[in-house]
Coordinates of C-alpha atoms and ligand atoms in Angstrom, one line a residue:
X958 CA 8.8 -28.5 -4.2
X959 CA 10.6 -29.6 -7.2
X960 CA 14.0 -28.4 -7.0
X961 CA 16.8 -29.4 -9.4
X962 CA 20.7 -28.8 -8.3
X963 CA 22.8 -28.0 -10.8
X964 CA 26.6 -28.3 -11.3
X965 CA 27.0 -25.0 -9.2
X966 CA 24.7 -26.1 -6.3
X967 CA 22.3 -23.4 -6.7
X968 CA 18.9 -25.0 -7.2
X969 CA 17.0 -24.4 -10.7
X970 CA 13.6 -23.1 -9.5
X971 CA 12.4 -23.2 -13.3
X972 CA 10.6 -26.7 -13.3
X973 CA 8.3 -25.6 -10.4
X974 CA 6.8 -23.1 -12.7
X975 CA 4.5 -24.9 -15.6
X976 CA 4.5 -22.1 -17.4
X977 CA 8.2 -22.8 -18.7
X978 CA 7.6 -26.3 -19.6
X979 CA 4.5 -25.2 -21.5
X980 CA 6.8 -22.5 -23.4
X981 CA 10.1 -24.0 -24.0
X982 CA 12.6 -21.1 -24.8
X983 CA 10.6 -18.2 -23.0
X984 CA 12.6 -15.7 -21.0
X985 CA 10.3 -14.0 -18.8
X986 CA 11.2 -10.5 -17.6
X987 CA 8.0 -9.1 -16.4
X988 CA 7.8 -10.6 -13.0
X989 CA 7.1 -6.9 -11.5
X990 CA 3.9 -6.9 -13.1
X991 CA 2.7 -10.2 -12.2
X992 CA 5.1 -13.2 -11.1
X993 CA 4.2 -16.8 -12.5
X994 CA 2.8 -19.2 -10.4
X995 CA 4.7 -22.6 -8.9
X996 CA 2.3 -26.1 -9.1
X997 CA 1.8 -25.9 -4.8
X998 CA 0.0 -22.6 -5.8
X999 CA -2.2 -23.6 -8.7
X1000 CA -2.3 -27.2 -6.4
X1001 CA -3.2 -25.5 -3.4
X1002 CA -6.5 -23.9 -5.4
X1003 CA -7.5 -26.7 -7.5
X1004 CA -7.7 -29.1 -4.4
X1005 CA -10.0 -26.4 -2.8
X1006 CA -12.6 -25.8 -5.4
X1007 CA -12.3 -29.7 -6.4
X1008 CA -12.5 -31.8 -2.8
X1009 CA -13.2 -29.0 -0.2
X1010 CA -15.5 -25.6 -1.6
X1011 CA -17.8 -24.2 0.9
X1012 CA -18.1 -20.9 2.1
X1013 CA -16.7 -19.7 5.2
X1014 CA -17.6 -17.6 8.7
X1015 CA -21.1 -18.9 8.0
X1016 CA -22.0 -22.6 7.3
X1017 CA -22.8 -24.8 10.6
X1018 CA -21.4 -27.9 8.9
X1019 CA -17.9 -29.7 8.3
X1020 CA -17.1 -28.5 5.1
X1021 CA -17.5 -24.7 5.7
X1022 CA -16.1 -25.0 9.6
X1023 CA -13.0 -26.7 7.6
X1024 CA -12.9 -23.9 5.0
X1025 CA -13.3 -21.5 7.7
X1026 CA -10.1 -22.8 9.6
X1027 CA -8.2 -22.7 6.4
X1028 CA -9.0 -19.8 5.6
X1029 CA -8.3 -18.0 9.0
X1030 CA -4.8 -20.1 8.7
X1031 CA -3.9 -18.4 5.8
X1032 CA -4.6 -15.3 7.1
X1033 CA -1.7 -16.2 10.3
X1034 CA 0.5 -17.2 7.2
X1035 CA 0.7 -13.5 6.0
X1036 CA 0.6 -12.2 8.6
X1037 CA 3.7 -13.9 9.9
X1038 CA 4.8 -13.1 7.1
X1039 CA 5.1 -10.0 7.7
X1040 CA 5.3 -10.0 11.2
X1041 CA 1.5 -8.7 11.9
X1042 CA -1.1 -10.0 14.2
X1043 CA -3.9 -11.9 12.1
X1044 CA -6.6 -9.3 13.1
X1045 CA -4.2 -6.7 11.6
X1046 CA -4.8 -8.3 7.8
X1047 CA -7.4 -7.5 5.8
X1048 CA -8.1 -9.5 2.5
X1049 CA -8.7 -7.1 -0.1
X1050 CA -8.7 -7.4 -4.5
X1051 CA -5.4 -6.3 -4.7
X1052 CA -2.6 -3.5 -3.9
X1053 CA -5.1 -1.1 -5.6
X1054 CA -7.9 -1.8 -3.7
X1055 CA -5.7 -1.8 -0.2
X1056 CA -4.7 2.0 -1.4
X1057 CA -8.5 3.2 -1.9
X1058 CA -10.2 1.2 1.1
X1059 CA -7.4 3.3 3.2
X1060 CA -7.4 6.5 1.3
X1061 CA -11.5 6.1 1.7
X1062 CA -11.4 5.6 5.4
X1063 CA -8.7 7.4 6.7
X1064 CA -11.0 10.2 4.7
X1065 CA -13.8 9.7 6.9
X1066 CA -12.3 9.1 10.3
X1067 CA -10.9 11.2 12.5
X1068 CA -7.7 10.7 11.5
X1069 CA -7.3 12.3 8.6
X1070 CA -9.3 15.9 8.3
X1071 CA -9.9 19.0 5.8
X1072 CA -7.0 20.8 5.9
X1073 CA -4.4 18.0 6.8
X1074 CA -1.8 17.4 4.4
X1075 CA -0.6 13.5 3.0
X1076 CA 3.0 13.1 1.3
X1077 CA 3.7 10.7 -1.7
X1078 CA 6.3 10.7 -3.9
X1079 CA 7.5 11.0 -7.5
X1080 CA 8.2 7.6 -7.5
X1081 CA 4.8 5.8 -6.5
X1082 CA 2.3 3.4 -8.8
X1083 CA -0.6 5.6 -10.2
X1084 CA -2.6 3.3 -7.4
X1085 CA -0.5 5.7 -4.6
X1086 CA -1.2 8.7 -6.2
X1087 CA -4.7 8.7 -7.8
X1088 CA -6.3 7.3 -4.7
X1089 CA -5.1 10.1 -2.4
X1090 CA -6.1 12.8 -5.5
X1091 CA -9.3 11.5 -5.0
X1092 CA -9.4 12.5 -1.2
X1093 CA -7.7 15.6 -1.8
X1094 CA -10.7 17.0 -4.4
X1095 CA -13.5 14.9 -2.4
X1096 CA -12.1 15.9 1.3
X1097 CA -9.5 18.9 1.4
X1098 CA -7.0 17.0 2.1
X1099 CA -4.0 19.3 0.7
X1100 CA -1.6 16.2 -1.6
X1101 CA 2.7 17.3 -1.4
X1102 CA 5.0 15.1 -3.0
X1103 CA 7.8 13.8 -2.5
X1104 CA 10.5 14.5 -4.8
X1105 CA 13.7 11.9 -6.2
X1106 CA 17.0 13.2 -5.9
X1107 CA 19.7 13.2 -9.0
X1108 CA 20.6 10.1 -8.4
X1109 CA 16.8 8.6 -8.6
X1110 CA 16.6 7.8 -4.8
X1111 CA 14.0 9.6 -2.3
X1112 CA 15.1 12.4 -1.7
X1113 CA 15.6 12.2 1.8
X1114 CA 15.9 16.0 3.0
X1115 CA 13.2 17.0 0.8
X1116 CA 10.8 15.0 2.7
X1117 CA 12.0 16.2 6.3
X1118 CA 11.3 19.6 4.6
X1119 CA 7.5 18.7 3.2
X1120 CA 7.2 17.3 7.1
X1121 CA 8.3 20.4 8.9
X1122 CA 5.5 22.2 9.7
X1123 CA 3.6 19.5 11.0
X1124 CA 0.5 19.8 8.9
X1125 CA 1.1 16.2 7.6
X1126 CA -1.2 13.4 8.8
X1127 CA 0.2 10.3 6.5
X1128 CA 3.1 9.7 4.4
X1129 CA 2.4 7.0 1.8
X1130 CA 5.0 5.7 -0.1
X1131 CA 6.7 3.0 -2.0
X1132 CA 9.1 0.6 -0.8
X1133 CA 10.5 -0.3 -4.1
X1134 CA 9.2 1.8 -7.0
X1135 CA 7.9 -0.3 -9.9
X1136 CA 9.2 2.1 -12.9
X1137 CA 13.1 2.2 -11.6
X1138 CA 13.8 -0.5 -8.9
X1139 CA 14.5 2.0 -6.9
X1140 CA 14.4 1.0 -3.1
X1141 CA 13.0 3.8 -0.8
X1142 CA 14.7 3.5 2.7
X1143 CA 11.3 3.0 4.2
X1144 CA 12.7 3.0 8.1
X1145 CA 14.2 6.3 8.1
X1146 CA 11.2 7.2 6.3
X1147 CA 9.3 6.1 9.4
X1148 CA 12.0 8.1 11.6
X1149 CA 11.1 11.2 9.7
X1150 CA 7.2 11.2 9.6
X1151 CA 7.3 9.6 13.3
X1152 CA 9.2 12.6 14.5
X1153 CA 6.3 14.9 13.1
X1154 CA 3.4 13.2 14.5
X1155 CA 2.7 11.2 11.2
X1156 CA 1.4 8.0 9.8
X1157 CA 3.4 6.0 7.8
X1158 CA 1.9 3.6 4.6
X1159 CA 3.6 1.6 2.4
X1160 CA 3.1 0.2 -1.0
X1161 CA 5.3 -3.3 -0.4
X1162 CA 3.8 -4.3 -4.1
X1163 CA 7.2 -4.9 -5.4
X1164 CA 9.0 -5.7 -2.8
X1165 CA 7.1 -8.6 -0.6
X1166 CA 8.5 -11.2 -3.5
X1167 CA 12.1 -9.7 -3.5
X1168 CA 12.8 -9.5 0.7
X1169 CA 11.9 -10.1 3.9
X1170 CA 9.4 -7.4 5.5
X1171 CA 8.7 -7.0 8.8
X1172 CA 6.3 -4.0 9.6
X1173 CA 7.1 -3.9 13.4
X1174 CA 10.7 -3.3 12.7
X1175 CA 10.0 -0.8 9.7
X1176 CA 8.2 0.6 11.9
X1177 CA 5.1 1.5 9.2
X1178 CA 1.3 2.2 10.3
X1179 CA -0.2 0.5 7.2
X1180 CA 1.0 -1.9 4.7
X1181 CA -0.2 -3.5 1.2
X1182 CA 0.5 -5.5 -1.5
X1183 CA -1.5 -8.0 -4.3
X1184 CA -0.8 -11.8 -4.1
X1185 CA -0.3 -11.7 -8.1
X1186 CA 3.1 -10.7 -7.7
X1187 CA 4.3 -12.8 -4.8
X1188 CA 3.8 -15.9 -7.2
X1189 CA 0.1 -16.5 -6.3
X1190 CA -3.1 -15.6 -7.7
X1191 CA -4.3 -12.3 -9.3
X1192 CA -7.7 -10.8 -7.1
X1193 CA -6.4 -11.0 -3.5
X1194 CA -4.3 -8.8 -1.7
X1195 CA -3.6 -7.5 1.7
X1196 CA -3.9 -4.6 3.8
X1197 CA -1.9 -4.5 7.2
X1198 CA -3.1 -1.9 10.0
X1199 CA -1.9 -1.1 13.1
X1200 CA -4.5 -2.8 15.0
X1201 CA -5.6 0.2 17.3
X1202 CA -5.4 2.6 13.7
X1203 CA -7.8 0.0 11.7
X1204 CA -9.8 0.5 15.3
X1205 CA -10.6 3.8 14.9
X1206 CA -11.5 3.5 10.8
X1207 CA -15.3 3.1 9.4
X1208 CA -16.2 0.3 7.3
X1209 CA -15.1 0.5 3.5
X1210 CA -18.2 -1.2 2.1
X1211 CA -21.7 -2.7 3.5
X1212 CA -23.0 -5.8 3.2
X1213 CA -22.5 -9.6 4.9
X1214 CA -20.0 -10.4 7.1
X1215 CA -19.1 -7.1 8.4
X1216 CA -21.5 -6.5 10.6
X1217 CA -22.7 -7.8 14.5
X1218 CA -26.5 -6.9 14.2
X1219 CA -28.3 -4.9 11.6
X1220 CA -32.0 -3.7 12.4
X1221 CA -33.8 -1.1 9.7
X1222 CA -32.5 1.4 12.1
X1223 CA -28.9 0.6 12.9
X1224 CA -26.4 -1.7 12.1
X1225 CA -23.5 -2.4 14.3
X1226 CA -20.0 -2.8 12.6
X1227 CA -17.9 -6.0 13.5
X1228 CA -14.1 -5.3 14.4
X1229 CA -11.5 -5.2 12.4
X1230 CA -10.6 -7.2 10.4
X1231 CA -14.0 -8.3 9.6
X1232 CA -15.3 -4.7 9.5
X1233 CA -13.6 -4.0 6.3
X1234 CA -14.3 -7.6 4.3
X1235 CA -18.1 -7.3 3.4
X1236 CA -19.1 -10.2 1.4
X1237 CA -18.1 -13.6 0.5
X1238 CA -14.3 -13.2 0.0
X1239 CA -12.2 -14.5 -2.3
X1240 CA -11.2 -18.0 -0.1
X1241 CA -9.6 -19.5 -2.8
X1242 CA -7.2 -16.9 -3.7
X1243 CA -6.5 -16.5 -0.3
X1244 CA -5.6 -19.9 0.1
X1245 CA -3.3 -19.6 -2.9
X1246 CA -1.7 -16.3 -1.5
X1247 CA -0.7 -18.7 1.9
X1248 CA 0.4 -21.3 -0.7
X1249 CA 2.7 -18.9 -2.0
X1250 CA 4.0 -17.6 0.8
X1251 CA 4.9 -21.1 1.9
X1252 CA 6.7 -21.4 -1.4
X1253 CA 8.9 -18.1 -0.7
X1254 CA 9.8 -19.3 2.7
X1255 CA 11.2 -23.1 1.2
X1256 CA 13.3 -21.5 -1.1
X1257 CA 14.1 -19.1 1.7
X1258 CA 15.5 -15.5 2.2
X1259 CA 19.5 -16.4 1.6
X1260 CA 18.7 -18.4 -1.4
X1261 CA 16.0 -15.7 -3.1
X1262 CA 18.7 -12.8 -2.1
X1263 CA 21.6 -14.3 -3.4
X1264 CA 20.2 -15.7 -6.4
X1265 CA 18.9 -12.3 -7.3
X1266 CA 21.3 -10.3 -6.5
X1267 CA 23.8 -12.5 -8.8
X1268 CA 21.2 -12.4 -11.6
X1269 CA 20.5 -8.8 -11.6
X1270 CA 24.5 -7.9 -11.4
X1271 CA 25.2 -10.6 -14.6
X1272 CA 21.7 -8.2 -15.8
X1273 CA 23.2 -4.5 -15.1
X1274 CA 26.5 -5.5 -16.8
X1275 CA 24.9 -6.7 -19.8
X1276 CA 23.0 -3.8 -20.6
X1277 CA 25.6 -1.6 -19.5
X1278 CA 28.0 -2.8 -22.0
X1279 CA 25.8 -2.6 -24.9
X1280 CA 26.3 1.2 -26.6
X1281 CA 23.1 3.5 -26.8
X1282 CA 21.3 1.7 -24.0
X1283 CA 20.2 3.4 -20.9
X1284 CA 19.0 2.5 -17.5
X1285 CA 16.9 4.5 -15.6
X1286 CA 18.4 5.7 -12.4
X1287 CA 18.1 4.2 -9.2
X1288 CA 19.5 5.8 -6.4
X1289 CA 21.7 4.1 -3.8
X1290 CA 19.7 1.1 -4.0
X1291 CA 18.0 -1.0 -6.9
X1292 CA 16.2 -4.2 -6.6
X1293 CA 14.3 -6.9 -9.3
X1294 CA 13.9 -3.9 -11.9
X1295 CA 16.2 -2.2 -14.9
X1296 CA 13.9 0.0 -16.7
X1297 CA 15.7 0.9 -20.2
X1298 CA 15.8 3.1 -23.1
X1299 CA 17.4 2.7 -26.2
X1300 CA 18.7 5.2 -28.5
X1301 CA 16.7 5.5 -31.8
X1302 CA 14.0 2.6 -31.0
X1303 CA 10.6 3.6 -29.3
X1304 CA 9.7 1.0 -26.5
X1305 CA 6.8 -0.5 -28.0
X1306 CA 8.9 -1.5 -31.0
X1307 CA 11.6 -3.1 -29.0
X1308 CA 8.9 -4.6 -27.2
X1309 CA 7.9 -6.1 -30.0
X1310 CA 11.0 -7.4 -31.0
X1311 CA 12.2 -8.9 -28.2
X1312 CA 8.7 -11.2 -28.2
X1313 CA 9.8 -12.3 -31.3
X1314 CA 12.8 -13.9 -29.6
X1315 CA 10.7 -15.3 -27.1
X1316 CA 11.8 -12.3 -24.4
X1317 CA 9.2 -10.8 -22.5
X1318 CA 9.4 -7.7 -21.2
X1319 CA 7.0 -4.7 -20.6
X1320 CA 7.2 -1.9 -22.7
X1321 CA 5.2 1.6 -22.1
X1322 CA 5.0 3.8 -18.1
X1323 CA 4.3 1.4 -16.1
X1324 CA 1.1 3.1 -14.8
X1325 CA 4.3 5.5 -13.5
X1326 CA 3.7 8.7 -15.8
X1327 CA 4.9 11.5 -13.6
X1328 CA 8.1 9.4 -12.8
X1329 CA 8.5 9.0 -16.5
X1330 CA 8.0 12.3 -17.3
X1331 CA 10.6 13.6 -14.7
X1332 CA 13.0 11.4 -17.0
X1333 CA 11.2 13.0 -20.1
X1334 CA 10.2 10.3 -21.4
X1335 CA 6.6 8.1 -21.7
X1336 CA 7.7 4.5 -21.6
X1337 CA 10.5 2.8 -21.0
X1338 CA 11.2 -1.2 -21.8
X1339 CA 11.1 -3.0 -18.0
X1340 CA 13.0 -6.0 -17.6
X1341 CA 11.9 -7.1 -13.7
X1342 CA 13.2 -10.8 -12.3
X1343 CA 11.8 -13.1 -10.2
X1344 CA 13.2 -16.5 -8.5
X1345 CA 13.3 -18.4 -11.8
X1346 CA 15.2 -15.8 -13.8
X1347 CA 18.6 -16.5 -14.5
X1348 CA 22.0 -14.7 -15.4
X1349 CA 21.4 -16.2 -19.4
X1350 CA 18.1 -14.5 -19.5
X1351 CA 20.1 -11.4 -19.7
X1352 CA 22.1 -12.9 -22.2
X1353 CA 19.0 -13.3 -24.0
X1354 CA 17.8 -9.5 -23.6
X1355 CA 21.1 -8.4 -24.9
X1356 CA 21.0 -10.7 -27.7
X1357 CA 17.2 -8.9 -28.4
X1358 CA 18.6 -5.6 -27.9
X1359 CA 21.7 -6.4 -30.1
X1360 CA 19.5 -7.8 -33.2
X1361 CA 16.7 -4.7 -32.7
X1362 CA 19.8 -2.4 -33.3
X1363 CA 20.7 -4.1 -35.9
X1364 CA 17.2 -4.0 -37.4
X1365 CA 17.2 -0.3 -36.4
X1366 CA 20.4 1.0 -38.1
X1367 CA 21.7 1.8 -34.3
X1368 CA 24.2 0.7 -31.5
X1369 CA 27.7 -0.6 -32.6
Ligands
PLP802 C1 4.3 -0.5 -6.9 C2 3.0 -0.9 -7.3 N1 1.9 -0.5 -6.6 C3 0.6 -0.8 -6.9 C4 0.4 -1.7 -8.0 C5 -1.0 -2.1 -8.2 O1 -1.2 -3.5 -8.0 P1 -2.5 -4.2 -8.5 O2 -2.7 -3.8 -9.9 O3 -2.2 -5.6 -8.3 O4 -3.6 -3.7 -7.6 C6 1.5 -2.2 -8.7 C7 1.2 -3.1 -9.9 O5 1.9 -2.9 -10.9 C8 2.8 -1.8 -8.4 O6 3.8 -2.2 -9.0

């Protein structure tokens, strides 16, 4: 890792990212929807596809028995990165994929029947809401959700009430929402929906890059996330299950690799977590999700924590002090995301505008509509950090903001 001290002591992550050195001046702010990637990570790939492709779980020679030990390492790397067993981690395409293959099986096991009832909330990803829509019109599963309180948190007493009657099989929400920032308290959560008799499932998309996660002590049933935002590649992601829940789930999809025998007549399924990876998986992006998660652990928790927490409090007083701009609440707890408004200019435009000073942002709902509607509003401008952000990137926004005003007729 290439880390450069500065005056301060705090080490400049910047120059492990080539994307900076390839665009001098660029501020980016869209880390929540998909992080850049350091050289171990890009490293970690090449060397695979260059000096060591071959499949893996099926080749009798060197090459493929080495790929296959790689790739089952990377598979103990997130899991212990989470705190999971490696046969609790399923490879899948992404966060969005994790959300369907459970939705889809939990649909067809026992576990989840016509009649039962599954909680989200108003502050999930379209990819926690449309997926369990889906089983709700396909299954008769009856959907509630969730609502946020004033202050944009979870609104905890709301959900103990949506639990009360027991009829709820699964709750299934976000641990930080990707429209607001907004951290959802996920092991009272599990309290709550444990005390009923319920399942717990967590979309950790924005939150695996930003701290620590350890599903034993949140206490959570089922847990995903896409490597793409954890600084590695886009096309992997994981699913965690609870080993003996994944047990009792059919297969997603058929085909190699997932199977023990297969006559015309019958096939019989492989466990878990083979059972739900049919086909040749994506090794190499799986190798550059482990690469990444060795990355995050040398930099470290303390160092990621600190450093973002000073960033986003130099971010939050920026923006607060500029006149006609607004953040999207919170609650209690925000983390990695502002998500802004600003009087008089529509989000695309300020979009626009701050690309032209090399500031990039996203601008529209964050594939978040009902949270943005609950705020009246259809897109907001999202500035989201990750470790290479720094407190002058904020400057920088400001500065955007301040000129687009200007352009605008608005602010002071
Ligand atoms: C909270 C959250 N959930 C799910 C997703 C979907 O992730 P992917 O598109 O990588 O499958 C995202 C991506 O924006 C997200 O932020």
């Amino acid at each position: 890792m290439n880390v450069i001290r500065l005056a301060n002591d705090r080490p400049s992550v910047k120059d492990d990212f080539p994307v900076f050195a390839a665009n001098e001046g660029l501020v980016y702010l869209d880390s929540g929807a998909t992080a850049q990637k350091p050289i171990s990570v890009l490293d970690r790939m090449d060397h695979f596809y260059r000096y060591a492709n071959a499949t893996v779980h099926r080749g009798v020679y060197r090459l493929s028995a080495d790929a296959t030990d790689a790739f089952e390492a990377a598979r103990k790397t997130v899991a212990d990165f989470i705190n999971a067993e490696a046969r609790e981690i399923i490879f899948v395409r992404g966060a969005t994929e994790g959300l369907n293959l459970l939705a889809d099986c939990l649909g067809r096991s026992d576990l989840l029947k016509a009649g039962d009832a599954v909680i989200v909330s108003e502050l999930e990803h379209h990819a926690n809401i449309v997926p369990w829509q889906l089983l709700r019109d396909g299954r008769g599963i009856e959907l509630r959700v969730c609502p946020i309180s004033e202050e944009g948190g979870l609104d905890m007493a709301a959900l103990e009430a949506l639990l009360a009657d027991g009829k709820v099989k699964l709750v299934s929400v976000t641990h930080i929402a990707n429209a607001t920032g907004t951290v959802v308290p996920v092991k009272e959560v599990s309290r709550l929906a444990r005390a009923k008799g319920a399942m717990v499932a967590i979309d950790g998309c924005q939150a695996v890059s930003h701290r620590p996660v350890d599903v034993r002590d949140l206490d959570v049933d089922f847990y995903v996330f896409s490597a793409h935002k954890l600084y590695g590649p886009t096309g992997t992601g994981v699913l965690f299950g609870r080993y003996e829940l994944l047990e009792k789930l059919p297969p997603y999809q058929g085909g190699g690799a997932m199977i023990t025998t297969v006559t015309f007549e019958k096939t019989e399924f492989a466990p878990p977590p083979q059972r739900f990876e049919a086909g040749t998986p994506d090794i190499v992006g799986v190798l550059g999700l482990a690469a990444a998660i060795d990355y995050v652990n040398g930099l470290g928790w303390d160092w990621i924590a600190a450093h973002e927490a000073a960033v986003m409090a130099h971010g939050e007083a920026v923006l607060r002090a500029i006149p006609g701009v607004t953040i999207l609440p919170a609650g209690p707890e925000r983390a990695s995301i502002f998500s802004i408004l600003v009087e008089g200019i529509h989000p695309h435009d300020l979009g626009t505008i701050l690309d032209n000073h090399d500031v990039a942002v996203r601008a529209g709902s964050h594939c978040a509509q009902p949270l943005l509607a609950k705020y009246n509003c259809y897109a907001t401008v999202r500035a989201s950090v990750g470790v290479y952000n720094e407190a002058a990137d904020f400057d920088r926004l400001a500065a955007g903001i301040k000129s687009a005003q200007k352009l605008f007729g608005k602010g002071a």
